[in-house]
Amino acid sequence: MNEVLLRSLTPSVLGILVRRGADFAAAEDAVQDALVEAVRVWPAEPPRDPKGWLVTVAWRRFLDATRADAARRRREDLVDEEPAPGPVPAADDTLQLYFLCAHPSLTPSSAVALTLRAVGGLTTRQIAQAYLVPEATMAQRISRAKRTVSGVRFDRPGNVATVLRVLYLVFNEGYSGDVDLAAESIRLTRQLAATIDHPEVAGLLALMLLHHARRATRTAPDGSLVPLAEQDRGRWDTESIAEGVEILQAALARDRLGEFQAQAAIAALHADAPTAEETDWVQIVEWYDELARLTDSPVVRLNRAVAVGEADGPRAGLAALAALDDSLPRHAAVAAYLHERDGDLATAARLYAEAAHKAPNLAERDYLTRRAARLNARRAR
């Protein structure tokens, strides 16, 4: 079963159902039912036209649910519009769905969560991790969003800022998670940049390209993580870096700084350094200051502490870290790194082990566990 294929087809199928008259919540339920049926049927009987198959099954599921609903009479005419099995128009509805999910009736946070779940295909747990909230809290938020838009006609699309936030979070999950959504996020952001002249859209596209350029070097052949300082810079995608820098420079020249442009500037400074030792950490700290001013994000301040530690020494980094809540995700990992650089191997090893216990994925946990073991071995000599 090709999970990536199913995920890639989901937005288009969902868009077709919405255009044919299904309200969003009912359409999503029908598409999810069709996906379950595909998992059951396709291994033995793969369809010639996967998209057409999903549309047909999802539409039938929607009609079945509609007939059982109190609004059956009002929707009876939809039966005649059931699409026949076979080829389906190849129109790409994904970006449109991102805007539709960012509906004015939803708060921005609820719109983002709903879109990530319904269109991005992320699990509730993955979304909760991105938002730094418990999974149960995120499940309630998504359920409320579905109830809010149930029965709403999507004739008032949402705003660009919310769509950018969704694209950014989907890219991050695709970049570091179990499902490869990064390339799809770049494709959609390119589409958006081609239709909307906005420096933050350009900033997000530049940020994605600069991060994606390093992707091939982020993991070793055995799947283990390779930190930025140890990556083979000769394998970075120089064309993507050049394109990202060019897009960023044009956006910054408009003097309408936003958080995605600031993040892209940090990524560009890393990409511009021939070696890790030649990284301009002083400028990176300055950009983190700008980013903290724009977002007031504790995660930004956590990353800033690392940059301060590189620019002014590990003790300066630890001083910056001391002002932050130690319950922040990856706080222990940052503290471990700074203590290691300061020569306190015992504290660093303990904190690496603590960070490994809290790691959100297996690759990160294994990396932190190895760091702790390496320091303990050094201490035992």
PDB file of N, CA and C in Angstrom, residues 175-215:
ATOM      1  N   TYR A 175       9.760  17.585   6.679  1.00  0.00           N
ATOM      2  CA  TYR A 175      11.212  17.665   6.702  1.00  0.00           C
ATOM      3  C   TYR A 175      11.804  16.753   7.764  1.00  0.00           C
ATOM      4  N   SER A 176      11.089  16.631   8.902  1.00  0.00           N
ATOM      5  CA  SER A 176      11.659  15.892  10.022  1.00  0.00           C
ATOM      6  C   SER A 176      10.821  14.698  10.462  1.00  0.00           C
ATOM      7  N   GLY A 177       9.640  14.512   9.873  1.00  0.00           N
ATOM      8  CA  GLY A 177       8.734  13.492  10.373  1.00  0.00           C
ATOM      9  C   GLY A 177       8.741  12.220   9.552  1.00  0.00           C
ATOM     10  N   ASP A 178       7.689  11.436   9.743  1.00  0.00           N
ATOM     11  CA  ASP A 178       7.613  10.121   9.120  1.00  0.00           C
ATOM     12  C   ASP A 178       7.069  10.164   7.696  1.00  0.00           C
ATOM     13  N   VAL A 179       6.355  11.215   7.349  1.00  0.00           N
ATOM     14  CA  VAL A 179       5.728  11.314   6.030  1.00  0.00           C
ATOM     15  C   VAL A 179       6.388  12.451   5.260  1.00  0.00           C
ATOM     16  N   ASP A 180       6.771  12.204   4.003  1.00  0.00           N
ATOM     17  CA  ASP A 180       7.487  13.202   3.217  1.00  0.00           C
ATOM     18  C   ASP A 180       6.498  14.194   2.607  1.00  0.00           C
ATOM     19  N   LEU A 181       6.343  15.335   3.280  1.00  0.00           N
ATOM     20  CA  LEU A 181       5.459  16.382   2.789  1.00  0.00           C
ATOM     21  C   LEU A 181       6.236  17.636   2.388  1.00  0.00           C
ATOM     22  N   ALA A 182       7.559  17.612   2.534  1.00  0.00           N
ATOM     23  CA  ALA A 182       8.345  18.818   2.302  1.00  0.00           C
ATOM     24  C   ALA A 182       8.268  19.286   0.850  1.00  0.00           C
ATOM     25  N   ALA A 183       8.469  18.385  -0.095  1.00  0.00           N
ATOM     26  CA  ALA A 183       8.446  18.780  -1.503  1.00  0.00           C
ATOM     27  C   ALA A 183       7.070  19.311  -1.903  1.00  0.00           C
ATOM     28  N   GLU A 184       6.011  18.707  -1.372  1.00  0.00           N
ATOM     29  CA  GLU A 184       4.658  19.177  -1.674  1.00  0.00           C
ATOM     30  C   GLU A 184       4.439  20.580  -1.119  1.00  0.00           C
ATOM     31  N   SER A 185       4.967  20.855   0.065  1.00  0.00           N
ATOM     32  CA  SER A 185       4.830  22.193   0.645  1.00  0.00           C
ATOM     33  C   SER A 185       5.553  23.234  -0.202  1.00  0.00           C
ATOM     34  N   ILE A 186       6.726  22.879  -0.699  1.00  0.00           N
ATOM     35  CA  ILE A 186       7.466  23.803  -1.568  1.00  0.00           C
ATOM     36  C   ILE A 186       6.677  24.064  -2.843  1.00  0.00           C
ATOM     37  N   ARG A 187       6.119  23.017  -3.413  1.00  0.00           N
ATOM     38  CA  ARG A 187       5.332  23.176  -4.648  1.00  0.00           C
ATOM     39  C   ARG A 187       4.159  24.126  -4.437  1.00  0.00           C
ATOM     40  N   LEU A 188       3.439  23.944  -3.334  1.00  0.00           N
ATOM     41  CA  LEU A 188       2.284  24.799  -3.071  1.00  0.00           C
ATOM     42  C   LEU A 188       2.714  26.233  -2.772  1.00  0.00           C
ATOM     43  N   THR A 189       3.827  26.406  -2.086  1.00  0.00           N
ATOM     44  CA  THR A 189       4.302  27.756  -1.787  1.00  0.00           C
ATOM     45  C   THR A 189       4.759  28.453  -3.058  1.00  0.00           C
ATOM     46  N   ARG A 190       5.331  27.707  -3.987  1.00  0.00           N
ATOM     47  CA  ARG A 190       5.668  28.295  -5.290  1.00  0.00           C
ATOM     48  C   ARG A 190       4.392  28.785  -5.985  1.00  0.00           C
ATOM     49  N   GLN A 191       3.351  27.965  -5.952  1.00  0.00           N
ATOM     50  CA  GLN A 191       2.082  28.385  -6.558  1.00  0.00           C
ATOM     51  C   GLN A 191       1.575  29.670  -5.916  1.00  0.00           C
ATOM     52  N   LEU A 192       1.648  29.719  -4.601  1.00  0.00           N
ATOM     53  CA  LEU A 192       1.168  30.890  -3.884  1.00  0.00           C
ATOM     54  C   LEU A 192       2.004  32.117  -4.238  1.00  0.00           C
ATOM     55  N   ALA A 193       3.320  31.957  -4.310  1.00  0.00           N
ATOM     56  CA  ALA A 193       4.201  33.071  -4.643  1.00  0.00           C
ATOM     57  C   ALA A 193       3.946  33.582  -6.061  1.00  0.00           C
ATOM     58  N   ALA A 194       3.507  32.687  -6.939  1.00  0.00           N
ATOM     59  CA  ALA A 194       3.229  33.089  -8.325  1.00  0.00           C
ATOM     60  C   ALA A 194       1.933  33.876  -8.447  1.00  0.00           C
ATOM     61  N   THR A 195       1.061  33.771  -7.438  1.00  0.00           N
ATOM     62  CA  THR A 195      -0.237  34.449  -7.514  1.00  0.00           C
ATOM     63  C   THR A 195      -0.378  35.614  -6.538  1.00  0.00           C
ATOM     64  N   ILE A 196       0.463  35.657  -5.507  1.00  0.00           N
ATOM     65  CA  ILE A 196       0.362  36.714  -4.494  1.00  0.00           C
ATOM     66  C   ILE A 196       1.718  37.382  -4.325  1.00  0.00           C
ATOM     67  N   ASP A 197       1.765  38.668  -4.536  1.00  0.00           N
ATOM     68  CA  ASP A 197       3.011  39.427  -4.404  1.00  0.00           C
ATOM     69  C   ASP A 197       3.132  39.919  -2.966  1.00  0.00           C
ATOM     70  N   HIS A 198       3.733  39.110  -2.122  1.00  0.00           N
ATOM     71  CA  HIS A 198       3.841  39.439  -0.699  1.00  0.00           C
ATOM     72  C   HIS A 198       5.211  38.998  -0.202  1.00  0.00           C
ATOM     73  N   PRO A 199       5.942  39.862   0.506  1.00  0.00           N
ATOM     74  CA  PRO A 199       7.300  39.493   0.922  1.00  0.00           C
ATOM     75  C   PRO A 199       7.354  38.295   1.862  1.00  0.00           C
ATOM     76  N   GLU A 200       6.315  38.073   2.667  1.00  0.00           N
ATOM     77  CA  GLU A 200       6.347  36.925   3.571  1.00  0.00           C
ATOM     78  C   GLU A 200       6.116  35.608   2.830  1.00  0.00           C
ATOM     79  N   VAL A 201       5.346  35.653   1.741  1.00  0.00           N
ATOM     80  CA  VAL A 201       5.223  34.452   0.906  1.00  0.00           C
ATOM     81  C   VAL A 201       6.586  34.115   0.315  1.00  0.00           C
ATOM     82  N   ALA A 202       7.269  35.146  -0.189  1.00  0.00           N
ATOM     83  CA  ALA A 202       8.621  34.939  -0.720  1.00  0.00           C
ATOM     84  C   ALA A 202       9.568  34.479   0.376  1.00  0.00           C
ATOM     85  N   GLY A 203       9.436  35.044   1.571  1.00  0.00           N
ATOM     86  CA  GLY A 203      10.293  34.650   2.681  1.00  0.00           C
ATOM     87  C   GLY A 203      10.118  33.187   3.044  1.00  0.00           C
ATOM     88  N   LEU A 204       8.870  32.719   3.047  1.00  0.00           N
ATOM     89  CA  LEU A 204       8.614  31.312   3.359  1.00  0.00           C
ATOM     90  C   LEU A 204       9.200  30.402   2.282  1.00  0.00           C
ATOM     91  N   LEU A 205       9.028  30.776   1.014  1.00  0.00           N
ATOM     92  CA  LEU A 205       9.580  29.959  -0.069  1.00  0.00           C
ATOM     93  C   LEU A 205      11.102  29.900   0.042  1.00  0.00           C
ATOM     94  N   ALA A 206      11.735  31.035   0.330  1.00  0.00           N
ATOM     95  CA  ALA A 206      13.190  31.052   0.493  1.00  0.00           C
ATOM     96  C   ALA A 206      13.617  30.159   1.654  1.00  0.00           C
ATOM     97  N   LEU A 207      12.895  30.249   2.758  1.00  0.00           N
ATOM     98  CA  LEU A 207      13.213  29.431   3.935  1.00  0.00           C
ATOM     99  C   LEU A 207      13.127  27.948   3.608  1.00  0.00           C
ATOM    100  N   MET A 208      12.061  27.544   2.925  1.00  0.00           N
ATOM    101  CA  MET A 208      11.908  26.134   2.560  1.00  0.00           C
ATOM    102  C   MET A 208      13.041  25.668   1.655  1.00  0.00           C
ATOM    103  N   LEU A 209      13.372  26.466   0.655  1.00  0.00           N
ATOM    104  CA  LEU A 209      14.431  26.070  -0.278  1.00  0.00           C
ATOM    105  C   LEU A 209      15.776  25.931   0.425  1.00  0.00           C
ATOM    106  N   LEU A 210      16.079  26.850   1.340  1.00  0.00           N
ATOM    107  CA  LEU A 210      17.362  26.822   2.037  1.00  0.00           C
ATOM    108  C   LEU A 210      17.461  25.615   2.965  1.00  0.00           C
ATOM    109  N   HIS A 211      16.372  25.284   3.634  1.00  0.00           N
ATOM    110  CA  HIS A 211      16.389  24.099   4.492  1.00  0.00           C
ATOM    111  C   HIS A 211      16.424  22.816   3.655  1.00  0.00           C
ATOM    112  N   HIS A 212      15.622  22.792   2.605  1.00  0.00           N
ATOM    113  CA  HIS A 212      15.534  21.585   1.774  1.00  0.00           C
ATOM    114  C   HIS A 212      16.868  21.297   1.090  1.00  0.00           C
ATOM    115  N   ALA A 213      17.656  22.329   0.824  1.00  0.00           N
ATOM    116  CA  ALA A 213      18.951  22.150   0.171  1.00  0.00           C
ATOM    117  C   ALA A 213      19.894  21.281   0.995  1.00  0.00           C
ATOM    118  N   ARG A 214      19.682  21.223   2.301  1.00  0.00           N
ATOM    119  CA  ARG A 214      20.564  20.454   3.184  1.00  0.00           C
ATOM    120  C   ARG A 214      20.007  19.066   3.492  1.00  0.00           C
ATOM    121  N   ARG A 215      18.874  18.753   2.958  1.00  0.00           N
ATOM    122  CA  ARG A 215      18.163  17.562   3.412  1.00  0.00           C
ATOM    123  C   ARG A 215      18.955  16.271   3.232  1.00  0.00           C
TER     124      ARG A 215
END
